[in-house]
Every structure is written in structure tokens, then in C-alpha cells.
DNA sequence: CTGATCACGC
DNA sequence: GACGTACGTGATCAGT
């Protein structure tokens, strides 16, 4: 392969990258957009050009030999923003990681270094590419030298060959300096000749050939003003040409031989990309260059005879098919212990008593990927696993809750362990999902358990740095075990109750469908927003100020429909149809499908999804069972105790988020309200409307409640305007008024935004962390959203911390009692239990006490509770 | 199979 | 003034 040299104008490309990309930041708050752009450029060049020689030239210090000619050279330039200057050291590091020579020379600019080397390369007939965002360098174009000029972004370029320049300007590359001499260069503060721009300069050069020739032929040049300017600025023109001329004999200490690229070694790239959080780059590195390393796997009978009794720690990966570990088949268990890796079928486990003993021993530390799943699966094998010391999945989540957690492979890759295949590769996806041949499966499980072994210590180090070890070991890990028990316990759902509802609702739905079709004069699918939109706004030609379009047609959302009430009788029928069909399909029918043979529903709680630290619930979602409208609330009648003589018992925190807000901000008005037991919405109304308690109308309280709601959920002025049905301006005034009324809250909101900008993240009371990269975005929406996230996450996240802590405390303490009660569900600020009637009174106080004392705040936490024959009655 | 729309909870 | 607006799960439709 022929030799090829690439010369990069480092400063110029860094500037281009900086302005082309949004302001990115890594976890330690370093801006990385210029570095990232630079990296993209390097990758592209290496891949497409395959250079053998490479050099990145930088400008040295402020003064250069050009300043001797003209002291104002590059004068009047804006100061380099600090967001960019902090990146320059890393761009040099980047060069080093790529094993590319970088060079700068006192008193000279990158241009001169490049020019000098290009000359040497040309003498040796070496093909050369110069990469720059500065047109000056195009003067160097020749048969051997092509200039890659960045056009847009960092990777879109024009290739300046002599021919390209000829076509563009009508002269050879060297004449670029004459062009600059006449027209000057604003960015470098090169004066040129006043009144001469690109057009005039080109015309003159085409006629006379050079600056000198133009000046010698002044008498022939027409145009009084032009002639006068040229005459008066002869010196400027000559000086400008001199300034624009690149020195190709600079006294540099670098030769072509120094630019030779050594043998490829990616190791330093990995370390740097990790420091910079260039996750995509790391992945690419993996897929293109990394050799898959694999430990030897022992899939063997040796497991049976291996003695686990001296093991102090093990890595365990137990797997079932697909994601529902509560019922799907268990297909393999991987164990990493004392340097050996075993993978066995679940039936094999029981043959090794020492292994079972080790599993049950809390003295043997277990490192796992998913603590909750592991606990459940071993439980299904009738083994009580103890001593789970680390959960790789939870650690991944705590380190960055924004990550979409997928599988061991993905978690491992974040810590640069690349030998695990993705689950999708092994099992396939969608309808084609299947258990692969055993040797493939076992190899995969072995890779997973090895990755757990390798990655867990790295994660623990990271967690230590972020002071999150306690959050993992004292909160999330013990919580995972509580959740496992809740999932296995399940909640009894009475199928008959749902069946009866289903029949009743179906009759009403059938009637509504007929009536709606009659009103419309045609039969159509009411469930199709698209068809419904056409019927309402075209066939019936209804109109309302709320009428709006979505990407696919008219919006038929509830607020639009409500604005049409009274204009046509069809609307009320549609609204009712909507409500009932949602109830029917999602709840009445949906829930029945999930009732198991034990008559119970076993939801699964997802502990690693919500950005704020809340839990979520799937298969089914039992955190959004209707409650607001009685029609829907009746669904809860089907949720009943599983044991005789028991009741459903629900205990919920009252206003937990606003109490957290009062605690965090220390706002006196708010603290007082909670400490004196005044209704917080009334108190808010008193403050915002500046009236006494007696004068707070129900409407005032309703509005105050909406504002409090907005504060808790971080909604925008727009969101508030929607929920109150007022203008956005009025909503903004409300918010302003609110913040004036609670000055410490206002101060907190400002401080937390500053903090987010400073650190790049916000934290909760228990040091849960959420990164907010968009807080510095120049996009108004993204930034606004980020600001509301910064304000809201510490509140909602701390509330989540508190109830999680209460659950862990509950689990610890209930073991010391004789209560037979069972924790069934968590719904963000409430816990649902089933409790034998005989112990109800004592248990109520027990739970209330634990919940109210979960954490010590500057305001009391208050818990209300109720019980009844079903969840419906426990209100 | 994916994206859009809608609706339910906190 | 932009532009699309707390989070999460699930059902359904309508494109590929």
C-alpha cells in the first residue's frame, strides 16, 4: 500500500467541532463536544484514508513571527470560550491515544508547521492530505497535496485539489495569497485593501496575475475610488499578502519520519474514551477491533464433586426463559467460585450438598446480576438464598438511572467487559424467541457469570467514589428481597367479580356503539382516533377552539371532546364509551387473563426503570388501578384477601412530596403548615391569594392544589394552564406568586438549577443521583425540561427513598413479631397489605409507626390507613 | 413489528 | 418567540 500523510490543523478543527456540536459533558463535568467531534474526524480519516503517516499541528502561544510584521495580527478576536479551552489538553491526549504525533512550535502557527512538512512530503513524492477549517491552507494544494476543508459539521468536507481551486477561482492555488492580500481576512484581522472584496480581487487578479502586478499597473485601473484605495494602501496589500503566506521553511523540530504511525494499539483509546464517557466509541471499538476474549468454561460433572464448603464468595447467574421469572422455565445456573466456572441444569444443583449449604449461608457473599430475580428463582427451587452482597443490575441503575438496562452484556460493556453476547443474540426476539442449544446457552451463562465476577468490583469502586455504597447495600438490595417476597405472595383477585362487571359493561358498550353510529350516520371504529376525528370534524363538521391536529389527523383527546359537549349529543356518548372501553379492555378483561391457578395476580416490580427512583409495576401494572371515578374504582372490589378472616389494609403517606419539599427548602411558611397540621392546599391558597384562612374559597383551594401538584411533578406553566383551564400567562403568574409566597422554595429552585449546572446532576436525600445533561442546552425546550427535572427529582426521588426505606424497615422488624400479615403492593406513596382481622389493630399501629419514622425530617411524616373486605373498601 | 394516540395511576 | 411539555404501563390502530 502506498504511503499517505495526513496533517491536521488542530486548533481549526477543534473550533469547528466545538461550534458544530451541542455542548456535551461527561460525568465529571468536562465539556466534550470538541473532543468528540475531533474523535469522529480521526475515526473517519483513519478508516477512509488509511494513512501511514499522521501529524496534528497546533498553534503555540499568542505571538508569532507574523506579529513582527503586523502587531494587530489576529487582533480583535473573541476570547476562546472556557468550554472549549478546557478541552484542548484532552485533544492532545486524544492524539496520544491514537498514537498520532502532535506538534507545536514557538512563534509559528499550525499552518506553518503543516506547510513545511507538506513541502518535505512533496519533495519525497508522498501523497498528503491537509485537514483544516481555514481556507488559507488551500494555497498549499498541489499534485501531491489535497486540502480537506470542513464545510459543515466536522465530517462533511470539500476536497481542494489544484483543479478544484481552478474551477472555483480561475487560478492556481498559490494565488490564494494574492487574493487575501487584496481582500484581507476579517477573522485574522488582515486588512487588505479597503473596498476590495472577493469579487473585485478576483477580477483584478484575473487581469494582472498578482498583487505586485496590480500595483505596477495602477494607471490602467479604472474606477476612481478603487484606484485611490489601491494607491493609498499599497503597503497594506503587500503586507497582507505576506501575512497570508504560509511559511514552508519553518524551523521545526519534527520530520516526516516522526509522523510515521506505529503498529496499532487500541488500549489507550479505551481508557480515554472511558474517562470521556464516549460510550458509542467504546462499542465501536469493541465491534471492530476487540478480540473476543473468553475464559475457559467448565460445563461439567465436576460440579458434583466440587467442595464449596471453603468458599467465601461466589458469583451466581440463574436464568429462566424470557422475562417472567415468576413462572417461566428455569434453564441453567452459572457459578463462578475460586477461579472455576460451572454451568449446570437446575436439577443438578441438589446433588451437591456443599453448594446448597453455601447458597443458604449468609456468610458466603453472593454476587449476582439481578438480586430480585435470583431470590425468586432459587425460591422456586426450594432454596432460600442468603448473603446476596452485590447486584450488578442495581449498581448499573444507581450509577446512572438514565440507562436503559437490558442484559448482562450491556451492563458489562459499560465497564469495558466485552465478551458477553446480548440476550437478543442468544435467544432471538419477538415470535422467534427460543432457548438455544445447550452448549450455546451454557457458554452464554458462563460468560455472564464471569462478567459478574469481573465487573462487580469495578462497580463497587465507582459506587464508593459517588458515595452510593450504602444506597445499594442498605436500601436497594434489601428492598429487592422485600419485592421478591411481594411478587411471590401475589394478591388474590376474584374472577367472578370481574366477570360480572365485564357482562354489565359489555351491555352498556353495545348500546353506546349503536347510538354513536346512529348519531354519526355511519358505522366506524370508535377506537380509532383517526376514524373518529373524521366523523366529528368532517362528517358532523363540529368545531371548537380546542380543535387541533396531530401528526396523523385530528386530535380526539379528552380535553378536545369536552370542549364539544353540548354541540352534539354524540360527544357525551363517546366520552362514556371511552371511559368504559378503557375499563373493559385494560382492567376488567386484562386482569382476568393474568389471574393464575392460585387465584392470584403476581405483578413484577421494576426497580431499575424510573429516573426518579420510583418503582414501576408490570404484568400487570397494579400501580394504576382506577381510583378517581367510582365507576373505575369498583375494579378494586375484585382485589380481596387470600386468607379467611383477613382484610385488605392500605396505609398511605399524606402529602409526602410536599413535606419533603418543606424539609429540603426549610421554608418557614411551609414547615409551619405541616408542623401545625394545617391543610397544605389551604395554606398555599392563603399565601398565594393573600387571604385569611376563613376567606379561602373552594375554588382558591382547588387552584392552590393544582399549583402544588405542579411543583411536585415539575410541570411547566403550560402544563399548569392546561390543568386549570387558564392561559399560560396566568399560569406563569400563579407560579411566580407561589414562589414569592414561599421564598425559600424560590431560592431552592434557583439553587438546584445552579447545582445541576455545576455538577451535571442532582441528588436525593439518600444520594440517589440523576444526571441532567440538557441543563446547559441552548435549546429552550430541552433546557426548560432539564430545569424542571432538576427541581423535581430531589423531591420525588427523596419521597421514593423514604417509602423504600419504610419497606426495608418493615421487613426487618416484622420478622421479630408474630404478625401473619403480608405486604402485597406498593403504589408510590402507599403500601397495601392483607392482615388477619385479629391482629389488625396492633398491625395498623405497627405499620404507621414504621412508615412515619422511616426518616427523620424537619416536618412530621403522616400516615393514614384504612381497611376493608376488598381494596375498594380500604379507602 | 413499530410508532402514534389515548387513558389510567401517582 | 421558539416548541412541546412529570413518569410509567398498556390497549388499540395503522402503517411497514
Short mmCIF file of N, CA and C in Angstrom, two decimals, chain A residues 666-757:
data_model
loop_
_atom_site.label_atom_id
_atom_site.label_comp_id
_atom_site.label_asym_id
_atom_site.label_seq_id
_atom_site.Cartn_x
_atom_site.Cartn_y
_atom_site.Cartn_z
N UNK A 666 -36.53 24.15 53.77
CA UNK A 666 -36.57 24.79 55.08
C UNK A 666 -37.46 26.03 55.07
N UNK A 667 -38.42 26.06 54.13
CA UNK A 667 -39.28 27.24 54.05
C UNK A 667 -40.19 27.33 55.27
N UNK A 668 -40.13 28.50 55.91
CA UNK A 668 -40.82 28.64 57.20
C UNK A 668 -42.33 28.45 57.08
N UNK A 669 -42.90 29.12 56.09
CA UNK A 669 -44.36 29.03 55.92
C UNK A 669 -44.81 27.59 55.73
N UNK A 670 -44.02 26.87 54.96
CA UNK A 670 -44.39 25.51 54.66
C UNK A 670 -44.15 24.58 55.88
N UNK A 671 -43.01 24.78 56.54
CA UNK A 671 -42.72 24.00 57.75
C UNK A 671 -43.82 24.21 58.78
N UNK A 672 -44.21 25.49 58.96
CA UNK A 672 -45.25 25.81 59.94
C UNK A 672 -46.54 25.06 59.63
N UNK A 673 -46.91 25.11 58.36
CA UNK A 673 -48.17 24.47 57.97
C UNK A 673 -48.16 23.00 58.39
N UNK A 674 -47.07 22.32 58.09
CA UNK A 674 -47.02 20.89 58.42
C UNK A 674 -46.87 20.65 59.92
N UNK A 675 -46.07 21.49 60.56
CA UNK A 675 -45.89 21.29 62.00
C UNK A 675 -47.15 21.62 62.78
N UNK A 676 -47.97 22.55 62.25
CA UNK A 676 -49.20 22.90 62.96
C UNK A 676 -50.40 22.11 62.45
N UNK A 677 -50.15 21.26 61.47
CA UNK A 677 -51.22 20.42 60.98
C UNK A 677 -52.27 21.16 60.16
N UNK A 678 -51.86 22.26 59.52
CA UNK A 678 -52.80 22.99 58.66
C UNK A 678 -52.82 22.32 57.29
N UNK A 679 -53.99 22.24 56.69
CA UNK A 679 -54.12 21.67 55.35
C UNK A 679 -53.23 22.47 54.39
N UNK A 680 -52.35 21.76 53.70
CA UNK A 680 -51.32 22.45 52.93
C UNK A 680 -51.89 23.21 51.73
N UNK A 681 -52.96 22.68 51.13
CA UNK A 681 -53.53 23.38 49.98
C UNK A 681 -54.21 24.68 50.44
N UNK A 682 -54.87 24.60 51.60
CA UNK A 682 -55.48 25.80 52.16
C UNK A 682 -54.40 26.83 52.49
N UNK A 683 -53.35 26.34 53.11
CA UNK A 683 -52.24 27.24 53.47
C UNK A 683 -51.66 27.89 52.22
N UNK A 684 -51.49 27.09 51.17
CA UNK A 684 -50.96 27.63 49.92
C UNK A 684 -51.90 28.71 49.37
N UNK A 685 -53.20 28.43 49.40
CA UNK A 685 -54.17 29.41 48.91
C UNK A 685 -54.10 30.70 49.73
N UNK A 686 -53.97 30.57 51.05
CA UNK A 686 -53.86 31.75 51.91
C UNK A 686 -52.68 32.62 51.48
N UNK A 687 -51.56 31.96 51.23
CA UNK A 687 -50.34 32.69 50.85
C UNK A 687 -50.46 33.30 49.46
N UNK A 688 -50.88 32.45 48.51
CA UNK A 688 -50.89 32.91 47.12
C UNK A 688 -51.93 34.01 46.89
N UNK A 689 -53.11 33.84 47.51
CA UNK A 689 -54.17 34.83 47.30
C UNK A 689 -54.17 35.89 48.39
N UNK A 690 -53.27 35.75 49.35
CA UNK A 690 -53.15 36.71 50.43
C UNK A 690 -54.48 36.94 51.14
N UNK A 691 -55.07 35.86 51.59
CA UNK A 691 -56.33 35.96 52.34
C UNK A 691 -56.20 35.15 53.63
N UNK A 692 -57.13 35.38 54.55
CA UNK A 692 -57.09 34.61 55.79
C UNK A 692 -57.73 33.24 55.56
N UNK A 693 -57.51 32.37 56.50
CA UNK A 693 -57.97 31.01 56.37
C UNK A 693 -59.47 30.93 56.07
N UNK A 694 -60.22 31.79 56.73
CA UNK A 694 -61.67 31.76 56.56
C UNK A 694 -62.09 32.17 55.15
N UNK A 695 -61.26 32.99 54.53
CA UNK A 695 -61.65 33.53 53.22
C UNK A 695 -61.18 32.67 52.04
N UNK A 696 -60.55 31.53 52.35
CA UNK A 696 -60.14 30.66 51.25
C UNK A 696 -61.37 29.94 50.71
N UNK A 697 -61.71 30.22 49.44
CA UNK A 697 -62.86 29.56 48.84
C UNK A 697 -62.42 28.19 48.30
N UNK A 698 -63.41 27.37 47.99
CA UNK A 698 -63.06 26.04 47.49
C UNK A 698 -62.34 26.15 46.15
N UNK A 699 -62.70 27.19 45.40
CA UNK A 699 -62.03 27.39 44.12
C UNK A 699 -60.56 27.78 44.31
N UNK A 700 -60.32 28.63 45.31
CA UNK A 700 -58.93 29.01 45.61
C UNK A 700 -58.13 27.78 46.00
N UNK A 701 -58.74 26.96 46.83
CA UNK A 701 -58.03 25.77 47.29
C UNK A 701 -57.74 24.83 46.12
N UNK A 702 -58.71 24.72 45.21
CA UNK A 702 -58.52 23.85 44.05
C UNK A 702 -57.32 24.33 43.21
N UNK A 703 -57.26 25.64 43.02
CA UNK A 703 -56.16 26.17 42.22
C UNK A 703 -54.82 26.00 42.93
N UNK A 704 -54.85 26.24 44.25
CA UNK A 704 -53.61 26.06 45.02
C UNK A 704 -53.14 24.62 44.94
N UNK A 705 -54.10 23.71 44.98
CA UNK A 705 -53.78 22.29 44.91
C UNK A 705 -53.10 21.96 43.57
N UNK A 706 -53.64 22.57 42.51
CA UNK A 706 -53.06 22.33 41.20
C UNK A 706 -51.62 22.85 41.12
N UNK A 707 -51.38 24.00 41.77
CA UNK A 707 -50.02 24.54 41.76
C UNK A 707 -49.09 23.61 42.54
N UNK A 708 -49.54 23.15 43.69
CA UNK A 708 -48.74 22.21 44.47
C UNK A 708 -48.45 20.94 43.69
N UNK A 709 -49.47 20.49 43.01
CA UNK A 709 -49.32 19.32 42.14
C UNK A 709 -48.22 19.58 41.10
N UNK A 710 -48.30 20.77 40.51
CA UNK A 710 -47.31 21.15 39.50
C UNK A 710 -45.90 21.18 40.07
N UNK A 711 -45.76 21.70 41.28
CA UNK A 711 -44.45 21.77 41.92
C UNK A 711 -43.91 20.35 42.12
N UNK A 712 -44.78 19.48 42.60
CA UNK A 712 -44.36 18.11 42.89
C UNK A 712 -43.94 17.36 41.63
N UNK A 713 -44.68 17.57 40.56
CA UNK A 713 -44.38 16.83 39.34
C UNK A 713 -43.53 17.61 38.34
N UNK A 714 -43.16 18.82 38.70
CA UNK A 714 -42.29 19.58 37.81
C UNK A 714 -42.94 19.95 36.50
N UNK A 715 -44.24 20.28 36.54
CA UNK A 715 -44.86 20.65 35.27
C UNK A 715 -44.56 22.10 34.92
N UNK A 716 -44.77 22.43 33.66
CA UNK A 716 -44.44 23.77 33.17
C UNK A 716 -45.64 24.70 33.33
N UNK A 717 -45.42 25.98 33.01
CA UNK A 717 -46.54 26.92 33.02
C UNK A 717 -47.64 26.42 32.08
N UNK A 718 -47.19 25.83 30.96
CA UNK A 718 -48.16 25.29 30.01
C UNK A 718 -48.98 24.17 30.65
N UNK A 719 -48.27 23.27 31.33
CA UNK A 719 -48.95 22.15 31.98
C UNK A 719 -49.96 22.63 33.00
N UNK A 720 -49.57 23.64 33.78
CA UNK A 720 -50.48 24.18 34.79
C UNK A 720 -51.68 24.84 34.13
N UNK A 721 -51.42 25.57 33.04
CA UNK A 721 -52.51 26.26 32.34
C UNK A 721 -53.53 25.24 31.84
N UNK A 722 -53.03 24.10 31.39
CA UNK A 722 -53.93 23.06 30.91
C UNK A 722 -54.78 22.48 32.04
N UNK A 723 -54.11 22.24 33.18
CA UNK A 723 -54.85 21.57 34.25
C UNK A 723 -55.85 22.52 34.91
N UNK A 724 -55.59 23.83 34.85
CA UNK A 724 -56.52 24.78 35.45
C UNK A 724 -57.45 25.42 34.43
N UNK A 725 -57.21 25.15 33.16
CA UNK A 725 -58.03 25.76 32.13
C UNK A 725 -57.88 27.26 32.07
N UNK A 726 -56.65 27.75 32.31
CA UNK A 726 -56.39 29.20 32.24
C UNK A 726 -55.31 29.45 31.21
N UNK A 727 -55.01 30.70 30.95
CA UNK A 727 -53.98 30.99 29.96
C UNK A 727 -52.61 30.69 30.56
N UNK A 728 -51.68 30.56 29.63
CA UNK A 728 -50.33 30.26 30.06
C UNK A 728 -49.74 31.40 30.88
N UNK A 729 -50.11 32.59 30.48
CA UNK A 729 -49.60 33.77 31.20
C UNK A 729 -50.10 33.77 32.63
N UNK A 730 -51.40 33.49 32.77
CA UNK A 730 -51.99 33.45 34.11
C UNK A 730 -51.34 32.36 34.94
N UNK A 731 -51.05 31.23 34.28
CA UNK A 731 -50.41 30.13 34.99
C UNK A 731 -49.03 30.54 35.47
N UNK A 732 -48.31 31.24 34.60
CA UNK A 732 -46.98 31.71 34.98
C UNK A 732 -47.07 32.66 36.16
N UNK A 733 -48.10 33.53 36.15
CA UNK A 733 -48.28 34.46 37.27
C UNK A 733 -48.55 33.70 38.57
N UNK A 734 -49.34 32.67 38.44
CA UNK A 734 -49.61 31.81 39.59
C UNK A 734 -48.31 31.27 40.19
N UNK A 735 -47.49 30.75 39.29
CA UNK A 735 -46.23 30.15 39.74
C UNK A 735 -45.35 31.21 40.40
N UNK A 736 -45.27 32.38 39.74
CA UNK A 736 -44.46 33.47 40.30
C UNK A 736 -44.95 33.84 41.69
N UNK A 737 -46.28 33.97 41.77
CA UNK A 737 -46.91 34.32 43.03
C UNK A 737 -46.60 33.29 44.11
N UNK A 738 -46.67 32.05 43.70
CA UNK A 738 -46.39 30.95 44.62
C UNK A 738 -44.96 31.07 45.15
N UNK A 739 -44.05 31.30 44.23
CA UNK A 739 -42.64 31.35 44.64
C UNK A 739 -42.35 32.56 45.54
N UNK A 740 -43.08 33.68 45.28
CA UNK A 740 -42.92 34.83 46.17
C UNK A 740 -43.45 34.50 47.56
N UNK A 741 -44.49 33.68 47.60
CA UNK A 741 -45.12 33.34 48.88
C UNK A 741 -44.26 32.40 49.72
N UNK A 742 -43.46 31.59 49.03
CA UNK A 742 -42.59 30.65 49.75
C UNK A 742 -41.15 30.92 49.33
N UNK A 743 -40.57 31.97 49.93
CA UNK A 743 -39.27 32.45 49.43
C UNK A 743 -38.17 31.38 49.44
N UNK A 744 -38.18 30.52 50.44
CA UNK A 744 -37.13 29.50 50.46
C UNK A 744 -37.30 28.48 49.33
N UNK A 745 -38.54 28.27 48.95
CA UNK A 745 -38.78 27.37 47.82
C UNK A 745 -38.20 28.00 46.56
N UNK A 746 -38.43 29.30 46.42
CA UNK A 746 -37.88 30.01 45.26
C UNK A 746 -36.36 29.91 45.25
N UNK A 747 -35.77 30.15 46.41
CA UNK A 747 -34.30 30.09 46.50
C UNK A 747 -33.81 28.68 46.15
N UNK A 748 -34.54 27.69 46.65
CA UNK A 748 -34.16 26.31 46.37
C UNK A 748 -34.19 26.03 44.87
N UNK A 749 -35.26 26.47 44.22
CA UNK A 749 -35.41 26.22 42.79
C UNK A 749 -34.23 26.82 42.02
N UNK A 750 -33.85 28.04 42.40
CA UNK A 750 -32.70 28.65 41.73
C UNK A 750 -31.41 27.91 42.05
N UNK A 751 -31.24 27.58 43.33
CA UNK A 751 -30.01 26.90 43.74
C UNK A 751 -29.85 25.55 43.07
N UNK A 752 -30.94 24.81 43.00
CA UNK A 752 -30.82 23.45 42.49
C UNK A 752 -30.47 23.47 41.00
N UNK A 753 -30.96 24.49 40.30
CA UNK A 753 -30.62 24.61 38.88
C UNK A 753 -29.12 24.93 38.74
N UNK A 754 -28.66 25.83 39.60
CA UNK A 754 -27.22 26.14 39.58
C UNK A 754 -26.40 24.89 39.89
N UNK A 755 -26.87 24.16 40.89
CA UNK A 755 -26.17 22.95 41.30
C UNK A 755 -26.10 21.95 40.15
N UNK A 756 -27.22 21.82 39.46
CA UNK A 756 -27.27 20.88 38.33
C UNK A 756 -26.29 21.32 37.24
N UNK A 757 -26.22 22.64 37.02
CA UNK A 757 -25.28 23.15 36.01
C UNK A 757 -23.85 22.88 36.43
#
